[in-house]
mmCIF file of C-alpha atoms in Angstrom:
data_model
loop_
_atom_site.group_PDB
_atom_site.id
_atom_site.type_symbol
_atom_site.label_atom_id
_atom_site.label_comp_id
_atom_site.label_asym_id
_atom_site.label_seq_id
_atom_site.Cartn_x
_atom_site.Cartn_y
_atom_site.Cartn_z
ATOM 1 C CA UNK I 268 0.000 0.000 0.000
ATOM 2 C CA UNK I 269 1.352 3.437 -0.943
ATOM 3 C CA UNK I 270 0.216 6.648 0.689
ATOM 4 C CA UNK I 271 -0.209 9.956 -1.086
ATOM 5 C CA UNK I 272 3.411 10.929 -0.472
ATOM 6 C CA UNK I 273 4.768 7.797 -2.117
ATOM 7 C CA UNK I 274 5.800 6.198 1.192
ATOM 8 C CA UNK I 275 4.501 2.712 1.802
ATOM 9 C CA UNK I 276 3.081 1.362 5.017
ATOM 10 C CA UNK I 277 3.426 -2.236 6.223
ATOM 11 C CA UNK I 278 0.850 -4.751 5.074
ATOM 12 C CA UNK I 279 0.328 -8.476 5.483
ATOM 13 C CA UNK I 280 1.483 -9.588 2.032
ATOM 14 C CA UNK I 281 4.179 -12.212 1.652
ATOM 15 C CA UNK I 282 7.169 -10.587 -0.006
ATOM 16 C CA UNK I 283 10.106 -12.084 -1.869
ATOM 17 C CA UNK I 284 13.235 -10.050 -1.171
ATOM 18 C CA UNK I 285 15.584 -9.491 -4.079
ATOM 19 C CA UNK I 286 19.203 -10.101 -3.101
ATOM 20 C CA UNK I 287 20.710 -8.308 -6.073
ATOM 21 C CA UNK I 288 22.894 -9.772 -8.806
ATOM 22 C CA UNK I 289 24.233 -13.272 -8.309
ATOM 23 C CA UNK I 290 27.422 -13.414 -6.277
ATOM 24 C CA UNK I 291 26.804 -10.211 -4.329
ATOM 25 C CA UNK I 292 25.811 -9.740 -0.714
ATOM 26 C CA UNK I 293 23.582 -6.685 -0.395
ATOM 27 C CA UNK I 294 24.366 -4.825 2.808
ATOM 28 C CA UNK I 295 20.676 -3.869 3.080
ATOM 29 C CA UNK I 296 19.905 -7.529 3.758
ATOM 30 C CA UNK I 297 23.018 -8.640 5.640
ATOM 31 C CA UNK I 298 24.163 -6.132 8.278
ATOM 32 C CA UNK I 299 27.803 -6.563 9.272
ATOM 33 C CA UNK I 300 27.572 -6.846 13.051
ATOM 34 C CA UNK I 301 23.868 -7.602 13.296
ATOM 35 C CA UNK I 302 22.066 -4.887 15.274
ATOM 36 C CA UNK I 303 25.305 -3.851 16.948
ATOM 37 C CA UNK I 304 26.283 -0.507 18.431
ATOM 38 C CA UNK I 305 29.155 1.815 17.565
ATOM 39 C CA UNK I 306 30.183 2.172 21.212
ATOM 40 C CA UNK I 307 30.323 -0.522 23.916
ATOM 41 C CA UNK I 308 27.167 -0.598 26.017
ATOM 42 C CA UNK I 309 28.120 -3.119 28.723
ATOM 43 C CA UNK I 310 31.903 -2.934 29.138
ATOM 44 C CA UNK I 311 33.473 0.210 30.698
ATOM 45 C CA UNK I 312 36.130 0.422 27.999
ATOM 46 C CA UNK I 313 38.280 3.516 27.752
ATOM 47 C CA UNK I 314 38.684 5.179 24.329
ATOM 48 C CA UNK I 315 42.208 3.740 24.262
ATOM 49 C CA UNK I 316 40.942 0.203 24.866
ATOM 50 C CA UNK I 317 38.369 0.584 22.097
ATOM 51 C CA UNK I 318 41.286 1.384 19.776
ATOM 52 C CA UNK I 319 42.908 -1.950 20.723
ATOM 53 C CA UNK I 320 40.274 -3.823 18.684
ATOM 54 C CA UNK I 321 41.397 -3.940 15.069
ATOM 55 C CA UNK I 322 40.902 -5.531 11.671
ATOM 56 C CA UNK I 323 42.828 -7.980 9.516
ATOM 57 C CA UNK I 324 41.798 -8.516 5.904
ATOM 58 C CA UNK I 325 38.621 -10.484 6.602
ATOM 59 C CA UNK I 326 39.030 -11.060 10.353
ATOM 60 C CA UNK I 327 39.200 -9.119 13.609
ATOM 61 C CA UNK I 328 41.625 -9.154 16.543
ATOM 62 C CA UNK I 329 42.718 -7.436 19.754
ATOM 63 C CA UNK I 330 45.935 -6.015 21.154
ATOM 64 C CA UNK I 331 46.242 -7.923 24.453
ATOM 65 C CA UNK I 332 49.712 -6.493 25.167
ATOM 66 C CA UNK I 333 51.651 -3.636 23.628
ATOM 67 C CA UNK I 334 53.067 -5.960 20.934
ATOM 68 C CA UNK I 335 50.818 -9.019 20.685
ATOM 69 C CA UNK I 336 47.427 -9.393 18.987
ATOM 70 C CA UNK I 337 45.006 -12.242 19.733
ATOM 71 C CA UNK I 338 42.924 -13.611 16.847
ATOM 72 C CA UNK I 339 41.572 -16.939 15.505
ATOM 73 C CA UNK I 340 43.773 -19.649 14.003
ATOM 74 C CA UNK I 341 41.328 -20.302 11.158
ATOM 75 C CA UNK I 342 41.913 -16.716 9.950
ATOM 76 C CA UNK I 343 45.217 -17.983 8.536
ATOM 77 C CA UNK I 344 47.276 -14.933 9.497
ATOM 78 C CA UNK I 345 50.791 -14.975 8.043
ATOM 79 C CA UNK I 346 53.942 -12.942 8.562
ATOM 80 C CA UNK I 347 53.570 -9.741 6.564
ATOM 81 C CA UNK I 348 49.813 -9.488 7.123
ATOM 82 C CA UNK I 349 48.393 -6.057 7.931
ATOM 83 C CA UNK I 350 46.460 -5.271 11.128
ATOM 84 C CA UNK I 351 44.741 -1.880 11.267
ATOM 85 C CA UNK I 352 43.092 -0.082 14.177
ATOM 86 C CA UNK I 353 40.406 2.574 14.019
ATOM 87 C CA UNK I 354 36.628 2.749 13.666
ATOM 88 C CA UNK I 355 36.767 2.052 9.918
ATOM 89 C CA UNK I 356 39.542 -0.097 8.375
ATOM 90 C CA UNK I 357 39.040 1.759 5.097
ATOM 91 C CA UNK I 358 40.347 4.858 6.881
ATOM 92 C CA UNK I 359 42.379 3.496 9.821
ATOM 93 C CA UNK I 360 44.263 5.438 12.458
ATOM 94 C CA UNK I 361 47.355 3.300 11.881
ATOM 95 C CA UNK I 362 48.346 -0.152 10.575
ATOM 96 C CA UNK I 363 50.879 -2.706 11.816
ATOM 97 C CA UNK I 364 52.605 -5.627 10.093
ATOM 98 C CA UNK I 365 52.692 -9.180 11.452
ATOM 99 C CA UNK I 366 56.296 -10.043 12.360
ATOM 100 C CA UNK I 367 55.728 -13.381 14.147
ATOM 101 C CA UNK I 368 52.764 -15.789 14.107
ATOM 102 C CA UNK I 369 52.124 -18.485 16.730
ATOM 103 C CA UNK I 370 49.190 -20.880 16.257
ATOM 104 C CA UNK I 371 47.752 -22.744 19.239
ATOM 105 C CA UNK I 372 48.245 -26.509 18.803
ATOM 106 C CA UNK I 373 44.615 -27.419 19.552
ATOM 107 C CA UNK I 374 42.462 -24.299 20.060
ATOM 108 C CA UNK I 375 41.219 -21.924 17.369
ATOM 109 C CA UNK I 376 43.591 -19.247 18.612
ATOM 110 C CA UNK I 377 46.570 -17.366 17.177
ATOM 111 C CA UNK I 378 49.010 -14.872 18.672
ATOM 112 C CA UNK I 379 50.635 -12.348 16.349
ATOM 113 C CA UNK I 380 53.591 -10.171 17.331
ATOM 114 C CA UNK I 381 53.495 -6.904 15.435
ATOM 115 C CA UNK I 382 56.450 -5.115 13.857
ATOM 116 C CA UNK I 383 56.280 -2.320 16.437
ATOM 117 C CA UNK I 384 54.808 -1.688 19.861
ATOM 118 C CA UNK I 385 51.323 -0.218 19.602
ATOM 119 C CA UNK I 386 52.271 2.643 21.919
ATOM 120 C CA UNK I 387 55.110 3.676 19.596
ATOM 121 C CA UNK I 388 52.683 4.525 16.784
ATOM 122 C CA UNK I 389 49.470 5.443 18.557
ATOM 123 C CA UNK I 390 50.162 6.564 22.110
ATOM 124 C CA UNK I 391 46.532 6.548 23.229
ATOM 125 C CA UNK I 392 45.985 2.836 22.439
ATOM 126 C CA UNK I 393 45.557 0.683 25.577
ATOM 127 C CA UNK I 394 45.772 -3.124 25.250
ATOM 128 C CA UNK I 395 42.944 -5.187 26.763
ATOM 129 C CA UNK I 396 44.436 -7.911 28.950
ATOM 130 C CA UNK I 397 43.218 -11.515 28.760
ATOM 131 C CA UNK I 398 41.100 -13.164 31.424
ATOM 132 C CA UNK I 399 43.333 -15.476 33.470
ATOM 133 C CA UNK I 400 40.750 -16.670 36.027
ATOM 134 C CA UNK I 401 39.035 -19.998 35.343
ATOM 135 C CA UNK I 402 35.401 -19.443 34.353
ATOM 136 C CA UNK I 403 32.707 -21.686 35.836
ATOM 137 C CA UNK I 404 28.914 -21.977 35.867
ATOM 138 C CA UNK I 405 28.558 -18.944 38.150
ATOM 139 C CA UNK I 406 29.250 -16.895 35.012
ATOM 140 C CA UNK I 407 26.205 -18.233 33.180
ATOM 141 C CA UNK I 408 23.691 -15.453 32.637
ATOM 142 C CA UNK I 409 26.226 -12.677 33.063
ATOM 143 C CA UNK I 410 26.628 -10.098 30.331
ATOM 144 C CA UNK I 411 29.575 -10.267 27.958
ATOM 145 C CA UNK I 412 30.298 -7.953 25.052
ATOM 146 C CA UNK I 413 31.655 -8.968 21.659
ATOM 147 C CA UNK I 414 33.244 -6.737 19.041
ATOM 148 C CA UNK I 415 34.396 -6.952 15.452
ATOM 149 C CA UNK I 416 34.400 -5.426 11.998
ATOM 150 C CA UNK I 417 32.050 -7.884 10.322
ATOM 151 C CA UNK I 418 33.655 -7.905 6.910
ATOM 152 C CA UNK I 419 31.740 -9.590 4.113
ATOM 153 C CA UNK I 420 32.937 -12.691 2.317
ATOM 154 C CA UNK I 421 34.073 -10.612 -0.681
ATOM 155 C CA UNK I 422 36.547 -8.794 1.588
ATOM 156 C CA UNK I 423 34.731 -5.455 1.761
ATOM 157 C CA UNK I 424 35.003 -3.833 5.153
ATOM 158 C CA UNK I 425 32.503 -2.902 7.770
ATOM 159 C CA UNK I 426 33.004 -0.657 10.751
ATOM 160 C CA UNK I 427 33.837 -1.632 14.316
ATOM 161 C CA UNK I 428 30.709 -2.501 16.278
ATOM 162 C CA UNK I 429 29.810 -4.056 19.623
ATOM 163 C CA UNK I 430 27.075 -6.409 20.807
ATOM 164 C CA UNK I 431 26.259 -7.155 24.469
ATOM 165 C CA UNK I 432 24.847 -10.649 25.062
ATOM 166 C CA UNK I 433 24.468 -13.141 27.930
ATOM 167 C CA UNK I 434 26.860 -16.042 28.497
ATOM 168 C CA UNK I 435 24.705 -19.155 28.092
ATOM 169 C CA UNK I 436 27.096 -22.129 28.115
ATOM 170 C CA UNK I 437 30.620 -23.497 28.331
ATOM 171 C CA UNK I 438 31.105 -26.220 25.741
ATOM 172 C CA UNK I 439 33.843 -28.835 25.857
ATOM 173 C CA UNK I 440 36.652 -28.673 25.129
ATOM 174 C CA UNK I 441 37.256 -24.937 24.766
ATOM 175 C CA UNK I 442 34.266 -22.717 24.053
ATOM 176 C CA UNK I 443 32.461 -19.878 25.813
ATOM 177 C CA UNK I 444 29.015 -19.421 24.235
ATOM 178 C CA UNK I 445 27.001 -16.194 24.047
ATOM 179 C CA UNK I 446 23.505 -15.862 22.580
ATOM 180 C CA UNK I 447 21.985 -12.994 20.595
ATOM 181 C CA UNK I 448 18.510 -14.458 21.217
ATOM 182 C CA UNK I 449 17.477 -13.900 17.605
ATOM 183 C CA UNK I 450 18.030 -10.154 17.892
ATOM 184 C CA UNK I 451 21.763 -9.467 17.464
ATOM 185 C CA UNK I 452 25.093 -11.157 16.990
ATOM 186 C CA UNK I 453 28.426 -11.326 15.246
ATOM 187 C CA UNK I 454 28.650 -12.171 11.563
ATOM 188 C CA UNK I 455 31.035 -12.892 8.680
ATOM 189 C CA UNK I 456 34.436 -11.311 9.260
ATOM 190 C CA UNK I 457 34.108 -10.952 13.031
ATOM 191 C CA UNK I 458 36.213 -14.128 13.416
ATOM 192 C CA UNK I 459 39.091 -13.610 15.825
ATOM 193 C CA UNK I 460 37.367 -10.654 17.461
ATOM 194 C CA UNK I 461 37.101 -10.504 21.247
ATOM 195 C CA UNK I 462 34.383 -11.348 23.699
ATOM 196 C CA UNK I 463 34.943 -9.313 26.861
ATOM 197 C CA UNK I 464 33.897 -9.641 30.489
ATOM 198 C CA UNK I 465 34.323 -7.627 33.676
ATOM 199 C CA UNK I 466 36.697 -9.576 35.922
ATOM 200 C CA UNK I 467 36.372 -9.777 39.698
ATOM 201 C CA UNK I 468 38.861 -6.913 40.080
ATOM 202 C CA UNK I 469 36.605 -4.674 37.985
ATOM 203 C CA UNK I 470 38.847 -4.652 34.916
ATOM 204 C CA UNK I 471 37.662 -5.495 31.410
ATOM 205 C CA UNK I 472 39.288 -8.677 30.093
ATOM 206 C CA UNK I 473 39.306 -10.558 26.795
ATOM 207 C CA UNK I 474 37.673 -13.904 27.593
ATOM 208 C CA UNK I 475 38.049 -15.409 24.131
ATOM 209 C CA UNK I 476 38.373 -14.972 20.373
ATOM 210 C CA UNK I 477 35.527 -15.760 17.979
ATOM 211 C CA UNK I 478 35.873 -19.248 16.515
ATOM 212 C CA UNK I 479 32.525 -19.644 14.784
ATOM 213 C CA UNK I 480 29.047 -18.210 14.977
ATOM 214 C CA UNK I 481 25.440 -18.909 14.195
ATOM 215 C CA UNK I 482 24.862 -19.064 10.404
ATOM 216 C CA UNK I 483 22.071 -16.473 10.577
ATOM 217 C CA UNK I 484 24.232 -14.095 12.672
ATOM 218 C CA UNK I 485 21.539 -13.767 15.344
ATOM 219 C CA UNK I 486 22.017 -16.820 17.555
ATOM 220 C CA UNK I 487 24.752 -18.530 19.557
ATOM 221 C CA UNK I 488 28.420 -17.723 18.940
ATOM 222 C CA UNK I 489 31.419 -19.693 20.219
ATOM 223 C CA UNK I 490 34.672 -18.219 21.480
ATOM 224 C CA UNK I 491 37.950 -20.006 22.225
ATOM 225 C CA UNK I 492 38.590 -19.321 25.910
ATOM 226 C CA UNK I 493 41.698 -17.499 27.093
ATOM 227 C CA UNK I 494 41.468 -18.922 30.631
ATOM 228 C CA UNK I 495 42.189 -22.361 29.164
ATOM 229 C CA UNK I 496 45.260 -21.091 27.327
ATOM 230 C CA UNK I 497 46.966 -18.768 29.831
ATOM 231 C CA UNK I 498 50.184 -20.785 30.052
ATOM 232 C CA UNK I 499 50.483 -20.986 26.264
ATOM 233 C CA UNK I 500 49.693 -17.282 25.755
ATOM 234 C CA UNK I 501 52.095 -16.076 28.449
ATOM 235 C CA UNK I 502 54.879 -18.302 27.107
ATOM 236 C CA UNK I 503 55.041 -15.788 24.225
ATOM 237 C CA UNK I 504 53.689 -12.529 25.644
ATOM 238 C CA UNK I 505 55.160 -12.756 29.135
ATOM 239 C CA UNK I 506 52.965 -12.104 32.201
ATOM 240 C CA UNK I 507 49.668 -10.489 31.278
ATOM 241 C CA UNK I 508 47.994 -7.892 33.408
ATOM 242 C CA UNK I 509 45.322 -5.252 33.184
ATOM 243 C CA UNK I 510 43.583 -2.861 35.471
ATOM 244 C CA UNK I 511 40.572 -0.625 35.705
ATOM 245 C CA UNK I 512 41.262 3.058 35.021
ATOM 246 C CA UNK I 513 40.139 4.525 38.347
ATOM 247 C CA UNK I 514 40.715 8.046 37.065
ATOM 248 C CA UNK I 515 37.898 7.387 34.576
ATOM 249 C CA UNK I 516 35.642 5.113 36.652
ATOM 250 C CA UNK I 517 35.870 6.940 39.983
ATOM 251 C CA UNK I 518 34.026 6.179 43.211
ATOM 252 C CA UNK I 519 30.599 6.489 41.563
ATOM 253 C CA UNK I 520 31.378 3.585 39.243
ATOM 254 C CA UNK I 521 28.771 2.111 36.936
ATOM 255 C CA UNK I 522 26.627 -0.959 36.333
ATOM 256 C CA UNK I 523 27.987 -3.512 33.870
ATOM 257 C CA UNK I 524 25.058 -5.818 33.323
ATOM 258 C CA UNK I 525 24.446 -7.390 36.733
ATOM 259 C CA UNK I 526 27.807 -6.298 38.179
ATOM 260 C CA UNK I 527 28.543 -3.090 40.077
ATOM 261 C CA UNK I 528 32.029 -1.746 39.314
ATOM 262 C CA UNK I 529 33.649 1.170 41.143
ATOM 263 C CA UNK I 530 36.938 2.369 42.622
ATOM 264 C CA UNK I 531 37.879 2.694 46.281
ATOM 265 C CA UNK I 532 40.662 5.233 45.939
ATOM 266 C CA UNK I 533 42.986 3.635 43.385
ATOM 267 C CA UNK I 534 41.668 0.122 44.052
ATOM 268 C CA UNK I 535 39.015 -1.258 41.662
ATOM 269 C CA UNK I 536 36.061 -3.076 43.227
ATOM 270 C CA UNK I 537 33.246 -5.139 41.764
ATOM 271 C CA UNK I 538 30.232 -7.006 43.118
ATOM 272 C CA UNK I 539 27.784 -9.381 41.449
ATOM 273 C CA UNK I 540 24.188 -8.194 41.994
ATOM 274 C CA UNK I 541 20.598 -9.240 41.624
ATOM 275 C CA UNK I 542 19.934 -5.562 40.886
ATOM 276 C CA UNK I 543 22.601 -2.963 40.178
ATOM 277 C CA UNK I 544 21.568 0.677 40.422
ATOM 278 C CA UNK I 545 22.126 4.022 42.103
ATOM 279 C CA UNK I 546 22.809 3.776 45.850
ATOM 280 C CA UNK I 547 22.241 7.181 47.444
ATOM 281 C CA UNK I 548 24.045 6.206 50.650
ATOM 282 C CA UNK I 549 27.174 5.139 48.747
ATOM 283 C CA UNK I 550 26.771 7.995 46.252
ATOM 284 C CA UNK I 551 27.447 5.583 43.440
ATOM 285 C CA UNK I 552 26.310 2.522 41.502
ATOM 286 C CA UNK I 553 26.173 -0.534 43.750
ATOM 287 C CA UNK I 554 24.116 -3.645 44.433
ATOM 288 C CA UNK I 555 20.753 -2.446 45.745
ATOM 289 C CA UNK I 556 17.673 -4.072 47.260
ATOM 290 C CA UNK I 557 15.214 -1.216 46.693
ATOM 291 C CA UNK I 558 13.857 -0.135 43.320
ATOM 292 C CA UNK I 559 16.450 1.515 41.101
ATOM 293 C CA UNK I 560 15.559 5.223 40.829
ATOM 294 C CA UNK I 561 17.318 5.354 37.454
ATOM 295 C CA UNK I 562 15.447 2.398 35.942
ATOM 296 C CA UNK I 563 18.611 0.527 34.961
ATOM 297 C CA UNK I 564 20.411 3.541 33.496
ATOM 298 C CA UNK I 565 23.832 4.741 34.607
ATOM 299 C CA UNK I 566 25.766 7.888 33.758
ATOM 300 C CA UNK I 567 26.724 6.421 30.359
ATOM 301 C CA UNK I 568 23.019 6.329 29.528
ATOM 302 C CA UNK I 569 21.079 4.957 26.579
ATOM 303 C CA UNK I 570 19.218 6.238 23.537
ATOM 304 C CA UNK I 571 15.445 5.897 23.324
ATOM 305 C CA UNK I 572 15.009 6.793 19.681
ATOM 306 C CA UNK I 573 16.204 10.398 19.351
ATOM 307 C CA UNK I 574 15.984 10.966 23.122
ATOM 308 C CA UNK I 575 19.178 10.725 25.199
ATOM 309 C CA UNK I 576 18.501 9.321 28.710
ATOM 310 C CA UNK I 577 21.039 8.990 31.520
ATOM 311 C CA UNK I 578 21.306 8.834 35.305
ATOM 312 C CA UNK I 579 22.591 11.902 37.141
ATOM 313 C CA UNK I 580 23.221 10.875 40.765
ATOM 314 C CA UNK I 581 19.942 9.012 41.110
ATOM 315 C CA UNK I 582 17.850 11.247 38.833
ATOM 316 C CA UNK I 583 16.920 10.303 35.268
ATOM 317 C CA UNK I 584 17.753 13.097 32.830
ATOM 318 C CA UNK I 585 16.483 13.318 29.266
ATOM 319 C CA UNK I 586 17.232 15.392 26.206
ATOM 320 C CA UNK I 587 15.134 15.247 23.053
ATOM 321 C CA UNK I 588 17.791 15.762 20.407
ATOM 322 C CA UNK I 589 15.286 16.370 17.618
ATOM 323 C CA UNK I 590 13.395 18.995 19.639
ATOM 324 C CA UNK I 591 16.651 20.710 20.526
ATOM 325 C CA UNK I 592 17.597 20.781 16.826
ATOM 326 C CA UNK I 593 20.787 18.897 17.693
ATOM 327 C CA UNK I 594 20.211 15.990 15.318
ATOM 328 C CA UNK I 595 19.809 12.579 16.912
ATOM 329 C CA UNK I 596 20.896 10.569 19.944
ATOM 330 C CA UNK I 597 24.294 8.870 19.802
ATOM 331 C CA UNK I 598 27.403 8.152 21.856
ATOM 332 C CA UNK I 599 30.332 10.485 22.364
ATOM 333 C CA UNK I 600 33.322 9.100 24.304
ATOM 334 C CA UNK I 601 31.157 6.277 25.611
ATOM 335 C CA UNK I 602 28.257 8.422 26.848
ATOM 336 C CA UNK I 603 24.951 9.280 25.232
ATOM 337 C CA UNK I 604 24.382 12.743 23.878
ATOM 338 C CA UNK I 605 23.058 14.645 20.902
ATOM 339 C CA UNK I 606 25.015 14.249 17.680
ATOM 340 C CA UNK I 607 24.579 15.455 14.125
ATOM 341 C CA UNK I 608 22.150 13.309 12.141
ATOM 342 C CA UNK I 609 23.893 12.370 8.871
ATOM 343 C CA UNK I 610 20.711 10.762 7.563
ATOM 344 C CA UNK I 611 18.403 13.761 7.862
ATOM 345 C CA UNK I 612 15.796 12.002 9.983
ATOM 346 C CA UNK I 613 15.700 8.765 7.960
ATOM 347 C CA UNK I 614 16.186 5.697 10.165
ATOM 348 C CA UNK I 615 17.351 2.144 9.409
ATOM 349 C CA UNK I 616 13.870 1.029 8.317
ATOM 350 C CA UNK I 617 13.934 3.814 5.742
ATOM 351 C CA UNK I 618 11.217 4.806 3.297
ATOM 352 C CA UNK I 619 10.237 4.635 -0.361
ATOM 353 C CA UNK I 620 10.679 7.689 -2.571
ATOM 354 C CA UNK I 621 8.592 6.395 -5.428
ATOM 355 C CA UNK I 622 10.395 3.182 -6.376
ATOM 356 C CA UNK I 623 13.692 4.206 -4.786
ATOM 357 C CA UNK I 624 14.461 2.614 -1.409
ATOM 358 C CA UNK I 625 16.130 5.065 0.986
ATOM 359 C CA UNK I 626 17.575 4.082 4.363
ATOM 360 C CA UNK I 627 20.183 5.052 6.941
ATOM 361 C CA UNK I 628 23.124 2.631 6.899
ATOM 362 C CA UNK I 629 24.567 1.975 10.392
ATOM 363 C CA UNK I 630 23.557 5.470 11.479
ATOM 364 C CA UNK I 631 26.300 7.106 9.423
ATOM 365 C CA UNK I 632 25.203 7.559 5.821
ATOM 366 C CA UNK I 633 22.141 7.671 3.601
ATOM 367 C CA UNK I 634 21.902 4.785 1.123
ATOM 368 C CA UNK I 635 19.554 4.374 -1.850
ATOM 369 C CA UNK I 636 18.641 1.693 -4.370
ATOM 370 C CA UNK I 637 16.636 2.263 -7.544
ATOM 371 C CA UNK I 638 14.227 -0.665 -7.535
ATOM 372 C CA UNK I 639 12.513 0.300 -10.809
ATOM 373 C CA UNK I 640 15.838 0.125 -12.665
ATOM 374 C CA UNK I 641 15.979 -3.566 -11.705
ATOM 375 C CA UNK I 642 12.369 -4.289 -12.613
ATOM 376 C CA UNK I 643 11.347 -4.349 -8.945
ATOM 377 C CA UNK I 644 9.187 -2.224 -6.680
ATOM 378 C CA UNK I 645 9.967 -0.561 -3.373
ATOM 379 C CA UNK I 646 7.834 -1.661 -0.446
ATOM 380 C CA UNK I 647 7.923 -2.457 3.266
ATOM 381 C CA UNK I 648 9.391 -5.945 3.716
ATOM 382 C CA UNK I 649 9.392 -6.546 7.485
ATOM 383 C CA UNK I 650 10.468 -4.987 10.775
ATOM 384 C CA UNK I 651 14.068 -6.158 10.353
ATOM 385 C CA UNK I 652 14.707 -5.199 6.720
ATOM 386 C CA UNK I 653 12.390 -2.189 6.474
ATOM 387 C CA UNK I 654 11.711 -0.637 3.051
ATOM 388 C CA UNK I 655 13.523 -2.316 0.189
ATOM 389 C CA UNK I 656 13.254 -3.707 -3.330
ATOM 390 C CA UNK I 657 10.915 -6.667 -3.776
ATOM 391 C CA UNK I 658 9.282 -8.583 -6.595
#
């Protein structure tokens, strides 16, 4: 059904989606990190730690020390391979060259020593240390966060994205399993990318590298566990360590899923909670028994459409970015705020301008496809795809 302005509204018809010419993978139909976010939403990563997550040609990886990158063995990394860091590997901050490659004898895990220390080329980069504590069933249900660049099979690059999901299983002999519950997940090209947890000392740790994922990119994904390979990893990297940046976290702290994380002076603290929220007595985010006055928000906040919502010392604050003529809601340095809207009000679901499908790709650029030129029509497909070309 088409309204007077040429924009269609959803109806109940069965639609066949056109996937484009044979041999292509249309990004309208296959998002790179499915329903991911540009900034981490569960892990209190510093901007420098975010930079530690980088891209190979077709895989992802993480600086776990100043010289060594962790990735997946099946990525087939060789000496001379290029590893780039930055939000978009097509325009990276800096690239490194693989100088030494060590493949784990039994796990889907590879260590790569780069040709230079990360800090020598990009001073603000902070490695993310591996998890060295044995994980057990008490971790089931806790929130982990995965990251990657989600490159397509033809080698074209996506942009770094994150997805927060629960840990649902530990599978023998080596896997940590997270589940996107049919809503989100990692996809092609995220292989080797990290899954991260908040350790008992409050620091963010790499708990594994992506070995393989659900074929539809929305289900369970399996990561080779670092806690089962500590001795092997440290035989090359030396002792691994990592700590929470108390200058950034402070005594107020924040909620990371069901865990309260804060600093007592220069000492990081964490506590597993039934409910994490604002504790007025502690003047920070802690485990609480009463109702959370901030409804699950912390100072990092969240976007509700174009409205930025965050917790300010126990009080929920809101800013309607559209009403304030500031564009749309997004993240700046890990916190929600109003940012310029590069898509002029068009969202991911998009619209039809006649028989031209128009949509906002990953919140960064307006994309179009002329359906009539391909003998197709533009119409609403479903709540996941939005408006697109169909037969």
